[in-house]
mmCIF file with all atom_site columns, C-alpha atoms in Angstrom:
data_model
loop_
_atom_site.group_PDB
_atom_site.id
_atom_site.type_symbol
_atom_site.label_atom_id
_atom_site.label_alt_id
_atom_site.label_comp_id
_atom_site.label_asym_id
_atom_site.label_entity_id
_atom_site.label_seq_id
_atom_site.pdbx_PDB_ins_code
_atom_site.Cartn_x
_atom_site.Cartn_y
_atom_site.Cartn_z
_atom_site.occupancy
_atom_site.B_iso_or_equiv
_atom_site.pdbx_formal_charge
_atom_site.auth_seq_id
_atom_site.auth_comp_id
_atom_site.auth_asym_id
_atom_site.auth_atom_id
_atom_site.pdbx_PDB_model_num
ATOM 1   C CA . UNK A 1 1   ? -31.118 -3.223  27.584 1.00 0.00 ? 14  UNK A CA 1
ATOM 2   C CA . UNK A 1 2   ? -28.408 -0.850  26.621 1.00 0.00 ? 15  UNK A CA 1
ATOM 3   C CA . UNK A 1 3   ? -27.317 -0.673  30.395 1.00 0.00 ? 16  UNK A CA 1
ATOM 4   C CA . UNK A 1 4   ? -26.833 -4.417  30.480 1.00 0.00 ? 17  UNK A CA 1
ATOM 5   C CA . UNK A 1 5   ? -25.083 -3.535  27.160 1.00 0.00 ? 18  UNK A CA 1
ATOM 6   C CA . UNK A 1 6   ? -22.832 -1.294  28.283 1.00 0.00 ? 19  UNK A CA 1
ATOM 7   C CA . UNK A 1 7   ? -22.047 -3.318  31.681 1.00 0.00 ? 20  UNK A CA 1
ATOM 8   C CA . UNK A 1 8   ? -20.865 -6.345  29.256 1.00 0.00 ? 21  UNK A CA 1
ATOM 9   C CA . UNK A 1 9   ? -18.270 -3.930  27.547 1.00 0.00 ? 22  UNK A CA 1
ATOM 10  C CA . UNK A 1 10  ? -17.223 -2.130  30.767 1.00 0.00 ? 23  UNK A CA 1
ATOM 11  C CA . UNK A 1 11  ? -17.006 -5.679  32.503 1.00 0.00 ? 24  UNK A CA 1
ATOM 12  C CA . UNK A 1 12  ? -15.258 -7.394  29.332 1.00 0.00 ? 25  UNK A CA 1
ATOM 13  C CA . UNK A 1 13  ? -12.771 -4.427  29.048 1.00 0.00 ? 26  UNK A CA 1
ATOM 14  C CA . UNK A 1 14  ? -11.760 -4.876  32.600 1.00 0.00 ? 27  UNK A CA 1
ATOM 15  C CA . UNK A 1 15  ? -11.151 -8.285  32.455 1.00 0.00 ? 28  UNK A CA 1
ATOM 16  C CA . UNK A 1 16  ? -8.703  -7.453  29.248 1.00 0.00 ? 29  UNK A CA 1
ATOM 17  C CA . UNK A 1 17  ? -7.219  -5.164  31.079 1.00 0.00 ? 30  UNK A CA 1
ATOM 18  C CA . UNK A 1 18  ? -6.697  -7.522  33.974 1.00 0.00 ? 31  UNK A CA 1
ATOM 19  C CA . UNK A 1 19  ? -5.299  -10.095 31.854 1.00 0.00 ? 32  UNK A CA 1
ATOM 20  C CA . UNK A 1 20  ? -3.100  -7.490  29.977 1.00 0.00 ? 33  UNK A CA 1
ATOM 21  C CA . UNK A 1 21  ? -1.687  -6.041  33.646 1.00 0.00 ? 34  UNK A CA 1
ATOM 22  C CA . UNK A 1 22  ? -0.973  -10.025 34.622 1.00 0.00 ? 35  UNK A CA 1
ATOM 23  C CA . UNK A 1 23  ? 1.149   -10.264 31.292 1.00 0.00 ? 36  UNK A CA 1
ATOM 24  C CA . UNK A 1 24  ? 2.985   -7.619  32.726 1.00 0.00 ? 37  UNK A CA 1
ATOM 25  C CA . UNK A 1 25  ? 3.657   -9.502  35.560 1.00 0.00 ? 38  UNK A CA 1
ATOM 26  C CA . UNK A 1 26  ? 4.159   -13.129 34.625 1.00 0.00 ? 39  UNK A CA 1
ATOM 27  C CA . UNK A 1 27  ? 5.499   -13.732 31.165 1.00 0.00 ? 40  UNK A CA 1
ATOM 28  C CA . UNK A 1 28  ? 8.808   -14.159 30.603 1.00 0.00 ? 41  UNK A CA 1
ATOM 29  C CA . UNK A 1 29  ? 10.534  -11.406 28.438 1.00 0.00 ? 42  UNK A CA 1
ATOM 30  C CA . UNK A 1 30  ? 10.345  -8.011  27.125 1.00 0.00 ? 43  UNK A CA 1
ATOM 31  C CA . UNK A 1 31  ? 8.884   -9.449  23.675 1.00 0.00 ? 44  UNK A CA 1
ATOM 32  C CA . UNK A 1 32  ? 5.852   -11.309 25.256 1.00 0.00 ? 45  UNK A CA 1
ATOM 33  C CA . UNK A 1 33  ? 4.685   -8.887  27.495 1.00 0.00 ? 46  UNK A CA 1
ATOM 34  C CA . UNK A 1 34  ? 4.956   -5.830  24.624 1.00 0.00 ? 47  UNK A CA 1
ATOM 35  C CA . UNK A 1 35  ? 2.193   -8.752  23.141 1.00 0.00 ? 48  UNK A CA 1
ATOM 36  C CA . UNK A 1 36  ? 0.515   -9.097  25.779 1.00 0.00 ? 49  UNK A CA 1
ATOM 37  C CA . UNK A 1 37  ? -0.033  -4.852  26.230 1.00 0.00 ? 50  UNK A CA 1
ATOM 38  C CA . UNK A 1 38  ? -0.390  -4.621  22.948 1.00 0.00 ? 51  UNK A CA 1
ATOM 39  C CA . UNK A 1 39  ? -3.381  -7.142  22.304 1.00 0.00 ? 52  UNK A CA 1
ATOM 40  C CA . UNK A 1 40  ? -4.808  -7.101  25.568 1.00 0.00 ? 53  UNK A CA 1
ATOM 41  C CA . UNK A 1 41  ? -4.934  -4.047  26.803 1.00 0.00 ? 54  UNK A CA 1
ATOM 42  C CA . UNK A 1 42  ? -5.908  -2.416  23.440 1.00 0.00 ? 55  UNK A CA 1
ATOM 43  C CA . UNK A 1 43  ? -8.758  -4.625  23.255 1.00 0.00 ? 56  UNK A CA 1
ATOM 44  C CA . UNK A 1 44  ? -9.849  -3.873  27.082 1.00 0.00 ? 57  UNK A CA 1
ATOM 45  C CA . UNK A 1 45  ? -9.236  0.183   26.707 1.00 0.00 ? 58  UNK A CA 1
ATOM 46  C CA . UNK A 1 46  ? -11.673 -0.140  23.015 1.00 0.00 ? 59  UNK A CA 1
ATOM 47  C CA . UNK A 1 47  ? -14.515 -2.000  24.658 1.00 0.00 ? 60  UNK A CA 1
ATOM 48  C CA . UNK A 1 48  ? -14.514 0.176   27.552 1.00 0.00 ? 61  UNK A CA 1
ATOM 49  C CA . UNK A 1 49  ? -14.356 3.334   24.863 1.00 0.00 ? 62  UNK A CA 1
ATOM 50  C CA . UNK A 1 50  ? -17.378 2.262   23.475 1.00 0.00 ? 63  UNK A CA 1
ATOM 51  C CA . UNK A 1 51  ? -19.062 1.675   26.522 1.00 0.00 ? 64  UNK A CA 1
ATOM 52  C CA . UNK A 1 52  ? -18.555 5.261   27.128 1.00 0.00 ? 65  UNK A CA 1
ATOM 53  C CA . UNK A 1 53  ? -20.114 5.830   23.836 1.00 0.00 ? 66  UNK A CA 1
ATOM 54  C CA . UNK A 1 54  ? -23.167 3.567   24.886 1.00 0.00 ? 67  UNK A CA 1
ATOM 55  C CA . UNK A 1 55  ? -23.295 5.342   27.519 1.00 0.00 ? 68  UNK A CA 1
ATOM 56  C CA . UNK A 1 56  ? -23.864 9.039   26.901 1.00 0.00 ? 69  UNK A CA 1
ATOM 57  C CA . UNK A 1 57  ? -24.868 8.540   23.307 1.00 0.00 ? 70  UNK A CA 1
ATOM 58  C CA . UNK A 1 58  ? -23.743 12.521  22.481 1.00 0.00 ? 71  UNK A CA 1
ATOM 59  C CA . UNK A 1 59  ? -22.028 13.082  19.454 1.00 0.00 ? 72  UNK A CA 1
ATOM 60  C CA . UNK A 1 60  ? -19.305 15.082  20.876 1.00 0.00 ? 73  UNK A CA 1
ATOM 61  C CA . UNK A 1 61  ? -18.944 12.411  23.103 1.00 0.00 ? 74  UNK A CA 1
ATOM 62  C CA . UNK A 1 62  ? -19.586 8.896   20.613 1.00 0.00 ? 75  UNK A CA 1
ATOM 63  C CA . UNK A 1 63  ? -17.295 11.173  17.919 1.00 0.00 ? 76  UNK A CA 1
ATOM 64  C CA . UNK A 1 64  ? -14.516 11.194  20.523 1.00 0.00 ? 77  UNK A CA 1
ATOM 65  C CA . UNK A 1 65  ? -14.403 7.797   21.692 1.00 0.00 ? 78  UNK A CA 1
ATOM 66  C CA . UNK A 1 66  ? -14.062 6.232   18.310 1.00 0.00 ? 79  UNK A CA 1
ATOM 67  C CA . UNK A 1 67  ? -10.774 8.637   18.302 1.00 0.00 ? 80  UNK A CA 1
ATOM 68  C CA . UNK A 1 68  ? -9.753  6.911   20.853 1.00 0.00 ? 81  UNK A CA 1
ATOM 69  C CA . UNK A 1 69  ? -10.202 3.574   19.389 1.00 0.00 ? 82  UNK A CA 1
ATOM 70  C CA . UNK A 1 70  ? -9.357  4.070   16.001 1.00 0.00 ? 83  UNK A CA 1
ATOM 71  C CA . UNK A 1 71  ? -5.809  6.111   18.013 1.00 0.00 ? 84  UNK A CA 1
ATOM 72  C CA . UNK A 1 72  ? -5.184  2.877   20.281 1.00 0.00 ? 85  UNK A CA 1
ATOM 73  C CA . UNK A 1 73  ? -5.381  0.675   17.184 1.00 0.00 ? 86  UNK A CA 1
ATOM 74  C CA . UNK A 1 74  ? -2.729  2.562   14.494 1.00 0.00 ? 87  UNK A CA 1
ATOM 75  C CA . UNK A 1 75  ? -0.594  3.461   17.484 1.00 0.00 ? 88  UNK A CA 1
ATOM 76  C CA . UNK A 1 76  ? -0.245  0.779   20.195 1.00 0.00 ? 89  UNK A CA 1
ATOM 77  C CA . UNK A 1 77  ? 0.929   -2.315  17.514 1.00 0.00 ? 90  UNK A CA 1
ATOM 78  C CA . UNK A 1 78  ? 3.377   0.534   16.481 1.00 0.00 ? 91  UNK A CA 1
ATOM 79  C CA . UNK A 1 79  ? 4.943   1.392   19.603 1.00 0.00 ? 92  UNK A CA 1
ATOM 80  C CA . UNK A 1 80  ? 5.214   -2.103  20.689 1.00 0.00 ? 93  UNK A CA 1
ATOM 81  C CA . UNK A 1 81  ? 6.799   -2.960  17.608 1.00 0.00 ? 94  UNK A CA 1
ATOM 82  C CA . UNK A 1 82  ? 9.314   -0.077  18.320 1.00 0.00 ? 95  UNK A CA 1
ATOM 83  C CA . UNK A 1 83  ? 9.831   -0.934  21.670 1.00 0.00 ? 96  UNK A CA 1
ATOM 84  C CA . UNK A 1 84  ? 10.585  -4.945  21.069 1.00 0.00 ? 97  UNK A CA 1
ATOM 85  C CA . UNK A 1 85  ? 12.799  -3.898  18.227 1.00 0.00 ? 98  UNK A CA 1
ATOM 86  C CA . UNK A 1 86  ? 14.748  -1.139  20.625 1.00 0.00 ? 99  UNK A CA 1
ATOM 87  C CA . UNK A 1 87  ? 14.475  -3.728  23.332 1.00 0.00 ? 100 UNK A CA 1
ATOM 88  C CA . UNK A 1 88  ? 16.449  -6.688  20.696 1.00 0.00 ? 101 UNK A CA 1
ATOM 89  C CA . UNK A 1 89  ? 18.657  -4.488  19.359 1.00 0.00 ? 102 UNK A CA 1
ATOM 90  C CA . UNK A 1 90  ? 20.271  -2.910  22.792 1.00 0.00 ? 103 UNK A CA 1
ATOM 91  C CA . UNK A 1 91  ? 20.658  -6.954  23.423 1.00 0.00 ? 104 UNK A CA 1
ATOM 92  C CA . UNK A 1 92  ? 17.516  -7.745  25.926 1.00 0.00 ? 105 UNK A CA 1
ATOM 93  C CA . UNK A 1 93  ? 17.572  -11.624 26.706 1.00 0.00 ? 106 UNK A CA 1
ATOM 94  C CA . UNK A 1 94  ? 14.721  -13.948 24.655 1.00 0.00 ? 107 UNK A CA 1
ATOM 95  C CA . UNK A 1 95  ? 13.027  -16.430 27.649 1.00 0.00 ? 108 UNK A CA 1
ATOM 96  C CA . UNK A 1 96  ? 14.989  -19.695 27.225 1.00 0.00 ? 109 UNK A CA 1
ATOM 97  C CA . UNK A 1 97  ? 12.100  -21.085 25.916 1.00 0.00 ? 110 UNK A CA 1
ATOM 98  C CA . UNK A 1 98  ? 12.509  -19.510 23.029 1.00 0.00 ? 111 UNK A CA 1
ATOM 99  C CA . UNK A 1 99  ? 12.052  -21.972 19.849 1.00 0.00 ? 112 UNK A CA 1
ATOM 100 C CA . UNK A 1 100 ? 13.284  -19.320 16.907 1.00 0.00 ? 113 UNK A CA 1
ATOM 101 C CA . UNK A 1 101 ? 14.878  -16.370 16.692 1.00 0.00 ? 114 UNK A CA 1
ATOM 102 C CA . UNK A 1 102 ? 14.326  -15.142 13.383 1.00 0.00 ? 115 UNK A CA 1
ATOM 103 C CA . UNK A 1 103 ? 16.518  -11.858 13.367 1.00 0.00 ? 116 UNK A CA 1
ATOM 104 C CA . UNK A 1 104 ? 19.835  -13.309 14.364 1.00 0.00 ? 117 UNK A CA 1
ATOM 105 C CA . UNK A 1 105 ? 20.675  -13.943 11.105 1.00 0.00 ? 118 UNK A CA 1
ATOM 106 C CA . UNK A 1 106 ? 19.886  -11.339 9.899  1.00 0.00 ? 119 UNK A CA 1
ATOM 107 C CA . UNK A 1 107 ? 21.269  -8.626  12.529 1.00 0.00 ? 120 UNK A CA 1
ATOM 108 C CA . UNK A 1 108 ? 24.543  -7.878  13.076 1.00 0.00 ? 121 UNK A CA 1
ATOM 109 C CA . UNK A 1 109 ? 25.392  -6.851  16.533 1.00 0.00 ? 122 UNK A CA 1
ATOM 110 C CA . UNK A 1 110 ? 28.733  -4.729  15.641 1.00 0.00 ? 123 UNK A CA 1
ATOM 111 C CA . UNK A 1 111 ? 27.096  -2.146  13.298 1.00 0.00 ? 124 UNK A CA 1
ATOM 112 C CA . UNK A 1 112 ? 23.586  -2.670  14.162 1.00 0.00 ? 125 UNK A CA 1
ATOM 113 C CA . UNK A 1 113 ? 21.897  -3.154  10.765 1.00 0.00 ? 126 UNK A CA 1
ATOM 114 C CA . UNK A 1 114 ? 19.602  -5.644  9.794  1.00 0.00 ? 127 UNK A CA 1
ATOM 115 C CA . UNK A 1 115 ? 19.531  -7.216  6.499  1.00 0.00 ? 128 UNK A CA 1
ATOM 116 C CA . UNK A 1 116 ? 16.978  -9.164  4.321  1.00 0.00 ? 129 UNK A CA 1
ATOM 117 C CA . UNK A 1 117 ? 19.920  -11.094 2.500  1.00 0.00 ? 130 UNK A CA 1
ATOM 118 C CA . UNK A 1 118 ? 18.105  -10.204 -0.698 1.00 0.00 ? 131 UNK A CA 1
ATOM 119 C CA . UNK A 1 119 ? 20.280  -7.390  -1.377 1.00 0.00 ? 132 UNK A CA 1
ATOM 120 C CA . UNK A 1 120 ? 22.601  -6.906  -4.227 1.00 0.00 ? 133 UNK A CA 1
ATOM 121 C CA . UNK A 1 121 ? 25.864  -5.359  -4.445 1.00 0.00 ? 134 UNK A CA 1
ATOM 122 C CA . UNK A 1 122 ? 23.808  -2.137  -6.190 1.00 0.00 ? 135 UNK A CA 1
ATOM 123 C CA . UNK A 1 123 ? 21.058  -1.797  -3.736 1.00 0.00 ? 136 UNK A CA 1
ATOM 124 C CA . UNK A 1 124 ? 23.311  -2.628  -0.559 1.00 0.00 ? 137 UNK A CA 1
ATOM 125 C CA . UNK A 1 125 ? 25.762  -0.292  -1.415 1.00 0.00 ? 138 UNK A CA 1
ATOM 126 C CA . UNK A 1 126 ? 25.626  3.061   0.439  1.00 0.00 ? 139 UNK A CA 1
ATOM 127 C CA . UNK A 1 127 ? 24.776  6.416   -1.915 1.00 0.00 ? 140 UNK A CA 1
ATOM 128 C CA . UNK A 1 128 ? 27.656  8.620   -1.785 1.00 0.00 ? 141 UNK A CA 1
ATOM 129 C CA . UNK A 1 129 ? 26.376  12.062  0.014  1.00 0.00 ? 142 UNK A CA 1
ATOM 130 C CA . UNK A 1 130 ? 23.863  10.454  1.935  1.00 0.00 ? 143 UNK A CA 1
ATOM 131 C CA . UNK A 1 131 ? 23.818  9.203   5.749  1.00 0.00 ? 144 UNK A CA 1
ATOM 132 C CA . UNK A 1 132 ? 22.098  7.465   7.812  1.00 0.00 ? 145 UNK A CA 1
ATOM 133 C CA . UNK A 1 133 ? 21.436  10.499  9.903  1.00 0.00 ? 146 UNK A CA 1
ATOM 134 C CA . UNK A 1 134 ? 19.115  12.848  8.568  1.00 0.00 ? 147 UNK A CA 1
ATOM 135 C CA . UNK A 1 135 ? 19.122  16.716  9.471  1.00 0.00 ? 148 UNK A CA 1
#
């Protein structure tokens, strides 16, 4: 029972994977395939992780493979939201399908900062002796 168990995960993983890897390849832009790495393959890599744990059913071994997991998910939403930001801000192209950009108004291009256009003249106002480079 737990080998059929275990071939479900592996097999379901995969096919995440798969469909994570054709993202890749066929969407658009730089922000839709960071979603489709992100959710996909995250998803695919987990269920295959606890396969593994299925699998040898060691604590050494379970123990690590929830690392894994609980790694991929605080990590991988973060780095694709680092990426896609990077990716905007050095001026990557949206797919002209696009329906709303919600940072253009709030970005400006020249000094690269991106505002919430609740700020007040105190709070938006830079502090004298400090940058916005820090060592």
């Amino acid at each position: 029972m737990i080998e059929l168990l275990e071939n479900i995960l592996i097999l379901t993983g995969s096919a995440f994977m798969l469909v994570a890897a054709l993202g890749v390849l066929r969407l658009p832009d730089l922000l839709t395939r960071m979603h489709a790495t992100t959710k996909a393959a995250t998803l695919g890599a987990s269920l295959i992780m606890l396969a593994v744990a299925l699998h040898f059913a060691v604590e050494a071994v379970v123990a690590r493979a929830f690392g894994v997991i609980l790694f991929l998910l605080l990590t991988a939403p973060v780095a694709a939201h680092v990426i896609g930001r990077a990716g905007y801000f050095v001026g990557t192209r949206l797919w002209s399908g696009t329906v709303k950009d919600e940072l253009r108004p709030n970005y400006d291009s020249v000094t690269h900062r991106l505002s919430s256009h609740r700020e007040t003249d105190a709070n938006a106002a830079p502090v004298p002796g400090e940058s916005d480079e820090t060592g």
